[in-house]
Short mmCIF file of C-alpha atoms in Angstrom, two decimals:
data_model
loop_
_atom_site.label_atom_id
_atom_site.label_comp_id
_atom_site.label_asym_id
_atom_site.label_seq_id
_atom_site.Cartn_x
_atom_site.Cartn_y
_atom_site.Cartn_z
CA MET A 1 65.99 -31.24 -106.61
CA THR A 2 69.33 -29.83 -106.70
CA SER A 3 72.60 -31.43 -108.37
CA THR A 4 73.98 -32.80 -104.75
CA ASP A 5 70.67 -34.82 -104.27
CA GLY A 6 70.97 -37.44 -106.78
CA LEU A 7 72.74 -37.41 -109.76
CA ARG A 8 73.42 -34.95 -112.79
CA LEU A 9 74.87 -36.23 -115.70
CA HIS A 10 75.47 -33.52 -118.66
CA PRO A 11 75.88 -34.44 -122.11
CA PHE A 12 79.04 -33.13 -123.80
CA ARG A 13 80.12 -32.89 -127.53
CA GLY A 14 82.15 -36.00 -127.83
CA LEU A 15 86.18 -36.04 -129.67
CA ARG A 16 85.96 -39.27 -131.69
CA TYR A 17 88.57 -40.66 -134.34
CA ALA A 18 87.95 -39.94 -138.25
CA PRO A 19 87.32 -43.26 -139.37
CA ASP A 20 89.34 -42.44 -142.55
CA ARG A 21 92.56 -41.14 -140.96
CA VAL A 22 93.29 -44.74 -139.16
CA SER A 23 94.56 -48.28 -139.92
CA SER A 24 91.05 -49.01 -137.94
CA LEU A 25 89.01 -48.29 -134.68
CA THR A 26 90.51 -51.18 -132.98
CA ALA A 27 94.07 -50.35 -133.27
CA VAL A 28 94.31 -46.84 -131.61
CA THR A 29 92.28 -48.06 -128.49
CA SER A 30 93.77 -49.21 -125.58
CA PRO A 31 92.92 -50.31 -122.00
CA PRO A 32 92.97 -47.96 -119.45
CA TYR A 33 96.08 -46.12 -118.50
CA ASP A 34 96.01 -47.82 -114.82
CA VAL A 35 95.89 -51.58 -116.97
CA VAL A 36 98.69 -50.99 -119.38
CA VAL A 37 101.71 -50.96 -117.08
CA ARG A 38 104.66 -52.80 -118.28
CA PRO A 39 106.55 -50.92 -121.40
CA ASP A 40 106.10 -54.16 -123.73
CA GLY A 41 102.71 -52.66 -123.01
CA VAL A 42 102.43 -49.67 -124.45
CA ARG A 43 105.11 -50.48 -126.87
CA HIS A 44 102.39 -53.19 -128.71
CA LEU A 45 99.85 -50.05 -128.60
CA GLU A 46 101.94 -47.61 -129.65
CA THR A 47 103.23 -49.34 -132.74
CA ALA A 48 99.62 -50.70 -133.40
CA ASP A 49 98.85 -47.28 -135.06
CA PRO A 50 101.03 -44.03 -135.17
CA TYR A 51 97.54 -42.09 -134.46
CA ASN A 52 96.66 -44.91 -130.53
CA ILE A 53 94.82 -43.18 -127.76
CA VAL A 54 98.47 -44.66 -125.23
CA ARG A 55 99.99 -41.50 -126.91
CA LEU A 56 98.30 -38.96 -124.85
CA ILE A 57 96.83 -41.22 -121.89
CA LEU A 58 100.60 -42.56 -121.90
CA PRO A 59 103.44 -40.55 -123.26
CA GLN A 60 107.00 -41.61 -123.06
CA ALA A 61 109.37 -39.31 -122.91
CA GLN A 62 111.96 -38.61 -119.58
CA ASP A 63 110.80 -36.20 -117.68
CA PRO A 64 106.83 -35.93 -116.19
CA GLU A 65 106.19 -32.24 -117.31
CA THR A 66 107.71 -33.52 -121.09
CA ARG A 67 104.99 -36.08 -120.99
CA HIS A 68 102.78 -33.87 -119.50
CA ARG A 69 102.99 -31.80 -122.15
CA GLN A 70 104.25 -33.84 -125.03
CA ALA A 71 100.34 -35.31 -124.73
CA ALA A 72 99.33 -32.00 -125.42
CA GLU A 73 100.08 -31.14 -127.70
CA THR A 74 99.27 -34.97 -129.67
CA LEU A 75 96.27 -33.60 -129.31
CA ARG A 76 96.70 -30.49 -130.71
CA ARG A 77 97.98 -31.66 -133.67
CA TRP A 78 95.19 -34.59 -133.86
CA ARG A 79 92.51 -32.44 -133.60
CA ALA A 80 93.98 -29.51 -136.03
CA GLU A 81 94.68 -32.54 -138.78
CA GLY A 82 90.79 -34.36 -137.90
CA VAL A 83 92.13 -37.33 -136.48
CA LEU A 84 90.62 -36.60 -133.79
CA ALA A 85 87.50 -34.45 -134.46
CA PRO A 86 84.06 -33.41 -132.50
CA ASP A 87 80.24 -34.38 -132.82
CA ASP A 88 78.18 -32.05 -134.45
CA ARG A 89 75.71 -32.08 -131.02
CA PRO A 90 76.37 -32.32 -127.17
CA ALA A 91 74.97 -36.10 -126.14
CA LEU A 92 74.67 -39.15 -123.91
CA TYR A 93 76.75 -42.21 -125.12
CA VAL A 94 75.09 -45.17 -125.08
CA TYR A 95 78.24 -47.84 -124.71
CA GLU A 96 77.60 -51.58 -125.26
CA GLN A 97 80.63 -54.26 -124.47
CA SER A 98 80.14 -57.57 -125.38
CA LYS A 99 81.92 -61.09 -124.83
CA ASP A 100 80.74 -64.47 -124.18
CA GLY A 101 78.09 -64.41 -122.66
CA LEU A 102 78.61 -60.72 -120.58
CA LEU A 103 76.83 -58.04 -121.56
CA GLN A 104 77.24 -54.75 -119.76
CA ARG A 105 75.83 -51.22 -121.01
CA GLY A 106 75.80 -47.75 -119.64
CA LEU A 107 75.92 -44.02 -120.64
CA ILE A 108 79.21 -41.93 -120.99
CA GLY A 109 78.40 -38.19 -120.01
CA ALA A 110 80.31 -35.71 -117.81
CA LEU A 111 78.97 -36.38 -114.25
CA GLU A 112 78.50 -33.07 -111.75
CA LEU A 113 81.08 -33.31 -109.38
CA ASP A 114 79.30 -32.45 -106.31
CA GLY A 115 77.17 -35.19 -106.31
CA PRO A 116 76.59 -38.12 -104.46
CA VAL A 117 79.31 -40.16 -105.91
CA LEU A 118 80.82 -42.99 -103.38
CA PRO A 119 84.94 -43.89 -103.41
CA HIS A 120 85.35 -47.23 -101.55
CA GLU A 121 89.70 -47.08 -101.45
CA ASP A 122 92.00 -44.84 -100.85
CA VAL A 123 94.46 -42.90 -103.20
CA ILE A 124 97.96 -42.48 -104.05
CA PRO A 125 99.13 -38.80 -103.65
CA GLU A 126 101.68 -39.06 -106.58
CA VAL A 127 98.84 -40.54 -108.97
CA VAL A 128 96.88 -38.20 -108.52
CA GLU A 129 99.42 -35.76 -109.06
CA ASP A 130 100.41 -37.16 -112.19
CA ARG A 131 97.27 -37.19 -113.75
CA ALA A 132 96.32 -33.65 -112.95
CA ALA A 133 99.19 -32.82 -114.35
CA LEU A 134 98.05 -34.64 -117.45
CA MET A 135 94.89 -33.34 -117.50
CA ARG A 136 95.64 -29.37 -116.55
CA GLU A 137 98.17 -29.24 -119.35
CA ALA A 138 96.01 -30.78 -122.03
CA ALA A 139 92.67 -29.19 -121.27
CA ALA A 140 90.81 -33.10 -121.48
CA ASN A 141 89.51 -36.50 -119.99
CA PHE A 142 91.03 -38.69 -122.24
CA GLU A 143 88.82 -42.18 -120.92
CA PRO A 144 85.87 -42.93 -118.75
CA LEU A 145 85.42 -43.85 -115.18
CA LEU A 146 83.43 -46.77 -114.52
CA LEU A 147 80.47 -45.50 -111.85
CA SER A 148 77.89 -48.02 -110.79
CA TYR A 149 74.55 -47.12 -109.61
CA VAL A 150 71.57 -49.27 -108.20
CA GLY A 151 68.45 -48.82 -110.86
CA GLN A 152 65.20 -50.63 -111.04
CA GLY A 153 66.26 -53.56 -113.05
CA ASP A 154 63.55 -52.70 -115.39
CA GLY A 155 63.61 -50.84 -119.26
CA ALA A 156 61.87 -47.38 -117.75
CA GLY A 157 63.87 -44.51 -116.84
CA ALA A 158 68.04 -44.58 -117.83
CA THR A 159 67.61 -48.22 -118.92
CA GLY A 160 64.83 -47.38 -121.63
CA VAL A 161 66.57 -44.70 -122.94
CA ILE A 162 69.27 -47.00 -123.71
CA GLU A 163 67.51 -49.63 -124.93
CA ARG A 164 65.75 -47.61 -127.07
CA ALA A 165 68.92 -46.06 -128.61
CA LEU A 166 70.51 -49.82 -129.85
CA ARG A 167 67.09 -49.60 -131.82
CA THR A 168 69.14 -47.37 -133.79
CA PRO A 169 72.58 -47.82 -135.84
CA PRO A 170 75.45 -47.54 -133.61
CA LEU A 171 78.28 -44.86 -134.37
CA ILE A 172 80.99 -47.06 -134.05
CA ALA A 173 81.10 -50.90 -133.91
CA LEU A 174 84.73 -53.28 -133.51
CA THR A 175 86.07 -55.94 -131.62
CA THR A 176 88.74 -54.92 -129.57
CA GLU A 177 92.29 -57.50 -129.00
CA ASP A 178 91.03 -59.18 -126.02
CA GLY A 179 87.32 -59.91 -127.97
CA PHE A 180 85.49 -57.68 -126.33
CA ALA A 181 82.48 -56.34 -128.92
CA HIS A 182 82.01 -52.69 -128.81
CA ARG A 183 79.26 -50.25 -129.38
CA LEU A 184 78.77 -46.71 -129.15
CA TRP A 185 75.21 -44.73 -130.05
CA ALA A 186 74.86 -40.96 -129.30
CA VAL A 187 71.12 -39.83 -127.49
CA THR A 188 70.92 -36.11 -128.22
CA ASP A 189 67.39 -36.13 -128.13
CA PRO A 190 65.68 -33.96 -124.92
CA ALA A 191 62.70 -36.43 -124.64
CA GLU A 192 65.28 -39.14 -123.88
CA LEU A 193 68.05 -36.31 -122.03
CA ALA A 194 64.93 -35.49 -119.64
CA ALA A 195 64.59 -39.34 -118.56
CA VAL A 196 67.48 -40.10 -118.19
CA ASP A 197 68.47 -36.87 -115.94
CA ASP A 198 64.59 -37.99 -114.44
CA ASP A 199 66.05 -42.04 -113.53
CA LEU A 200 69.65 -40.05 -111.86
CA ALA A 201 68.11 -37.58 -109.99
CA ILE A 202 67.20 -39.50 -107.14
CA ARG A 203 70.63 -42.03 -107.70
CA HIS A 204 74.03 -42.38 -106.13
CA ALA A 205 77.07 -43.85 -107.76
CA LEU A 206 79.70 -45.68 -106.40
CA ILE A 207 83.54 -46.22 -107.93
CA ALA A 208 84.25 -48.66 -109.67
CA ASP A 209 87.62 -48.39 -111.58
CA GLY A 210 89.36 -44.99 -111.57
CA HIS A 211 89.50 -43.54 -108.06
CA HIS A 212 92.48 -41.28 -109.18
CA ARG A 213 90.96 -39.96 -111.73
CA TRP A 214 88.16 -38.94 -109.47
CA ALA A 215 90.40 -37.70 -107.68
CA THR A 216 91.90 -35.44 -109.89
CA TYR A 217 88.58 -34.58 -111.12
CA GLN A 218 87.95 -32.38 -107.46
CA ARG A 219 91.28 -31.33 -107.39
CA LEU A 220 90.97 -29.57 -111.14
CA ARG A 221 87.99 -28.32 -109.85
CA ASP A 222 89.28 -26.90 -106.83
CA GLU A 223 91.82 -25.16 -109.08
CA HIS A 224 88.93 -23.89 -111.67
CA PRO A 225 86.18 -22.73 -109.45
CA GLY A 226 83.18 -20.73 -110.53
CA GLY A 227 80.66 -21.39 -113.00
CA GLY A 228 78.40 -23.66 -111.88
CA ALA A 229 77.86 -27.14 -114.04
CA VAL A 230 78.74 -24.22 -117.16
CA ASN A 231 82.55 -24.30 -115.80
CA PRO A 232 83.52 -28.09 -118.14
CA TRP A 233 85.90 -28.23 -114.85
CA ALA A 234 82.89 -29.16 -112.28
CA THR A 235 81.80 -32.39 -114.36
CA GLY A 236 84.03 -35.66 -115.18
CA LEU A 237 83.72 -37.71 -118.03
CA VAL A 238 82.57 -41.54 -116.18
CA LEU A 239 80.60 -43.94 -117.67
CA LEU A 240 77.01 -45.15 -115.30
CA VAL A 241 76.57 -48.39 -115.27
CA ASP A 242 72.97 -49.71 -113.51
CA SER A 243 74.69 -52.58 -111.48
CA ALA A 244 70.44 -53.64 -111.02
CA ARG A 245 70.19 -54.35 -114.95
CA HIS A 246 74.05 -55.54 -115.65
CA PRO A 247 75.89 -56.60 -112.73
CA LEU A 248 79.88 -55.45 -112.67
CA GLN A 249 82.29 -58.31 -112.29
CA VAL A 250 84.77 -57.89 -109.55
CA ARG A 251 88.75 -59.64 -109.67
CA ALA A 252 91.12 -58.80 -106.86
CA ILE A 253 94.16 -56.04 -107.67
CA HIS A 254 97.04 -58.65 -107.48
CA ARG A 255 100.69 -57.49 -105.10
CA VAL A 256 104.57 -57.36 -106.54
CA LEU A 257 107.29 -56.95 -103.86
CA PRO A 258 109.91 -56.50 -105.74
CA HIS A 259 112.46 -56.15 -103.18
CA LEU A 260 111.25 -58.85 -100.95
CA PRO A 261 112.38 -62.72 -101.74
CA LEU A 262 109.64 -65.30 -101.13
CA ASP A 263 112.32 -67.04 -99.08
CA ALA A 264 112.57 -64.16 -96.74
CA ALA A 265 108.30 -63.06 -96.38
CA LEU A 266 108.18 -66.49 -95.70
CA ALA A 267 110.93 -66.25 -92.56
CA GLY A 268 109.66 -62.75 -91.44
CA VAL A 269 105.65 -64.83 -91.14
CA GLY A 270 107.46 -67.90 -89.02
CA ASP A 271 104.14 -68.44 -86.79
CA ALA A 272 101.87 -64.92 -87.13
CA PHE A 273 100.10 -67.63 -89.81
CA ARG A 274 99.66 -71.53 -91.14
CA VAL A 275 101.65 -71.64 -94.03
CA ARG A 276 101.51 -74.18 -97.09
CA PRO A 277 103.34 -75.17 -100.11
CA VAL A 278 100.15 -75.26 -103.00
CA GLU A 279 100.60 -77.35 -106.26
CA GLY A 280 100.54 -75.66 -109.11
CA PRO A 281 99.91 -74.35 -111.45
CA LEU A 282 99.18 -70.90 -111.68
CA ASP A 283 95.04 -71.50 -111.76
CA ALA A 284 95.47 -75.12 -109.70
CA ALA A 285 96.38 -72.44 -107.19
CA LEU A 286 94.48 -70.00 -107.52
CA ALA A 287 91.40 -72.34 -107.03
CA THR A 288 92.53 -73.86 -103.67
CA LEU A 289 92.70 -70.29 -102.95
CA ASP A 290 89.31 -69.41 -103.22
CA GLU A 291 88.50 -72.78 -101.75
CA THR A 292 90.42 -71.35 -98.60
CA PRO A 293 87.39 -70.43 -95.81
CA GLY A 294 88.96 -67.32 -93.45
CA ASN A 295 91.81 -65.38 -94.29
CA ALA A 296 94.31 -65.95 -97.23
CA LEU A 297 96.33 -64.76 -99.55
CA LEU A 298 98.60 -66.72 -101.51
CA LEU A 299 102.23 -65.49 -102.50
CA SER A 300 104.91 -67.39 -105.19
CA SER A 301 108.04 -66.26 -106.10
CA GLY A 302 106.87 -67.57 -110.52
CA PRO A 303 105.60 -69.66 -112.34
CA GLU A 304 106.78 -73.49 -110.28
CA ARG A 305 106.13 -72.23 -106.70
CA PHE A 306 103.86 -70.93 -104.47
CA CYS A 307 102.30 -70.70 -100.62
CA LEU A 308 99.22 -70.46 -99.20
CA LEU A 309 98.68 -68.06 -96.25
CA ASP A 310 95.90 -68.53 -93.67
CA ARG A 311 94.56 -69.26 -90.15
CA PRO A 312 96.38 -65.83 -89.69
CA ASP A 313 97.91 -65.49 -85.80
CA ALA A 314 94.05 -63.94 -83.38
CA ALA A 315 96.47 -61.80 -81.11
CA LEU A 316 98.65 -60.76 -84.28
CA LEU A 317 95.30 -59.32 -86.10
CA ASP A 318 93.62 -57.34 -82.43
CA ARG A 319 96.69 -56.15 -82.03
CA THR A 320 97.26 -54.74 -85.87
CA ILE A 321 93.85 -53.87 -87.48
CA ARG A 322 91.99 -50.46 -86.27
CA HIS A 323 89.27 -51.04 -84.06
CA ASP A 324 86.94 -48.77 -85.01
CA ARG A 325 86.19 -49.96 -88.23
CA PRO A 326 82.54 -52.48 -88.87
CA ALA A 327 83.43 -56.15 -88.71
CA ALA A 328 83.36 -56.44 -92.80
CA TRP A 329 86.51 -53.70 -92.81
CA ARG A 330 88.75 -55.94 -90.05
CA GLY A 331 87.56 -59.13 -92.37
CA LEU A 332 89.37 -58.07 -95.38
CA ASP A 333 91.71 -60.15 -96.41
CA ALA A 334 93.32 -56.92 -97.85
CA THR A 335 93.29 -55.24 -94.40
CA VAL A 336 95.04 -58.42 -93.42
CA LEU A 337 97.62 -58.06 -95.54
CA HIS A 338 98.31 -54.27 -95.58
CA SER A 339 97.99 -53.50 -91.42
CA ALA A 340 99.74 -57.46 -90.14
CA LEU A 341 101.77 -58.21 -92.75
CA LEU A 342 103.04 -55.30 -94.68
CA ASP A 343 103.17 -52.92 -91.72
CA GLU A 344 103.53 -55.01 -89.16
CA VAL A 345 105.29 -58.21 -89.82
CA TRP A 346 107.46 -57.39 -92.99
CA ARG A 347 107.65 -53.43 -92.46
CA ILE A 348 106.96 -52.54 -96.62
CA ARG A 349 106.06 -49.08 -96.75
CA ASP A 350 102.86 -48.69 -99.67
CA HIS A 351 104.66 -46.56 -101.98
CA SER A 352 105.20 -47.54 -105.86
CA SER A 353 108.88 -48.20 -105.15
CA GLU A 354 108.34 -50.63 -103.08
CA ILE A 355 104.64 -52.21 -104.07
CA SER A 356 103.25 -52.99 -107.83
CA TYR A 357 99.49 -53.58 -108.21
CA LEU A 358 98.31 -55.57 -111.29
CA HIS A 359 94.95 -57.10 -111.68
CA ASN A 360 96.58 -59.74 -114.07
CA PRO A 361 97.98 -62.91 -112.10
CA GLY A 362 99.25 -64.52 -114.28
CA ASP A 363 101.73 -60.68 -114.93
CA THR A 364 101.91 -60.61 -111.38
CA VAL A 365 103.73 -64.41 -110.74
CA GLU A 366 105.74 -62.91 -114.44
CA GLN A 367 106.92 -59.72 -112.24
CA ALA A 368 107.51 -61.50 -109.29
CA ALA A 369 110.04 -64.24 -110.65
CA LYS A 370 111.46 -60.92 -112.95
CA HIS A 371 112.33 -58.82 -109.86
CA GLY A 372 113.39 -61.94 -107.41
CA GLY A 373 110.84 -61.32 -105.37
CA THR A 374 107.33 -62.41 -104.05
CA ALA A 375 103.65 -62.45 -105.98
CA VAL A 376 100.87 -61.43 -103.55
CA LEU A 377 97.56 -63.18 -105.75
CA MET A 378 94.18 -61.82 -103.68
CA ARG A 379 90.74 -63.55 -103.64
CA PRO A 380 87.74 -60.64 -105.35
CA VAL A 381 85.84 -58.77 -103.24
CA PRO A 382 81.94 -59.10 -103.79
CA GLU A 383 80.47 -56.04 -105.13
CA GLN A 384 77.56 -55.61 -101.77
CA THR A 385 80.27 -55.57 -99.44
CA VAL A 386 81.56 -52.59 -101.19
CA ARG A 387 78.75 -50.83 -101.69
CA GLN A 388 78.08 -51.89 -97.83
CA LEU A 389 81.45 -50.14 -96.36
CA ALA A 390 81.24 -47.45 -98.97
CA LEU A 391 78.13 -46.25 -97.82
CA ALA A 392 79.03 -46.46 -94.32
CA GLY A 393 81.28 -44.04 -95.37
CA VAL A 394 84.56 -46.49 -94.73
CA THR A 395 87.10 -46.46 -97.47
CA MET A 396 88.63 -50.30 -98.47
CA PRO A 397 92.48 -50.89 -98.62
CA ARG A 398 93.63 -49.61 -101.34
CA LYS A 399 93.94 -51.33 -105.26
CA SER A 400 91.14 -53.95 -103.38
CA THR A 401 88.85 -54.44 -106.19
CA SER A 402 88.88 -54.75 -110.27
CA PHE A 403 85.64 -53.87 -111.29
CA GLY A 404 84.86 -54.78 -114.68
CA PRO A 405 84.69 -54.51 -117.52
CA LYS A 406 86.27 -51.43 -118.38
CA PRO A 407 85.67 -49.23 -120.73
CA ALA A 408 87.67 -49.25 -123.95
CA THR A 409 90.42 -46.02 -124.17
CA GLY A 410 89.88 -44.26 -127.08
CA LEU A 411 86.32 -44.31 -128.33
CA VAL A 412 85.39 -40.57 -126.99
CA LEU A 413 87.18 -38.30 -125.32
CA ARG A 414 85.61 -35.22 -124.04
CA VAL A 415 87.89 -32.21 -124.30
CA LEU A 416 87.45 -28.81 -121.81
CA ASP A 417 88.58 -26.21 -124.10
CA ASP A 418 85.35 -26.44 -126.31
CA SER A 419 82.60 -28.49 -124.17
CA ALA A 420 79.10 -27.60 -124.47
#
């Protein structure tokens, strides 16, 4: 079987924090770069420990070139000082996250980029360029993507390897600020690695989180051709989770339209949707959104004001939504939002200066109030729908879903200049 028939996950020499060189392993971790969106979040992490990983994934400087060079120099300095040290042998890493009854386990490794990996969202070119410039300068993968695959759902194959590793002491055990407990093990036994290889060779994966980093990996691979799987640029750092064994959570990603006040947004809608005021607070308003049949969106200008948009005009949808896509895609709330409202009614470009994407609904409402704009709160899309569309080769509107729990950043890094 060739590498393109199924997934090929390679062991690598993980680069990890030396516990005796930092205040705590908890203090040097971070959420993924695209979750740490606010400057105060970056400052909080920077002050948690001088060596917090945020200084690598979101370096702070006036211009991009300086930021990327600064991250690369910081990485080299931390390695030279022994703050970050490589493991002795290449390994696949078993990674466990748990909180309040939620349990997710998977394997972290270097995945071949020409295997069957299904994206379900488009990407923003400027974000890919920024991530590519950072990884190119640092020659490193700082944080794993989250990919899901459907395994047998039992204790065989890769799942068996994971569960046997749990019987040994972990390399890392910590709890992050969000209450999640994290544990990490290294798998180096050739027989166990072969069992993983055999199992994944008949699987395909869905990108659950990390479309921009996946597109970045592909761009950098194209810039560094040759060498096959031996070429470190032909693989990328991922976390693979068997969703038959550990179903992922799927949450919505919300929008902030900073330059569109809510009153102007509602005036623009006119009769294109039914518009109703909704009682707060936020949790109650979101519950109303969840209970509404058909397409629905929740708009807000702040914690005191919410409006529900539903029952879109059929003629508007027929005129604005593409007819060459499956019905499941045409009926997505995000499709209706982007095709009918943003493109046609409000005439807002899908650009970082015009739309911000946030994972937390409270932060979304807060940012809308801060800018005098409009928050657009969304409902999640079931994983089955996402996978169905991805298998059909259909991408969803950008930032339609948030799969989780997302892997913490800073537990294990991968450098490309001495990868095994």
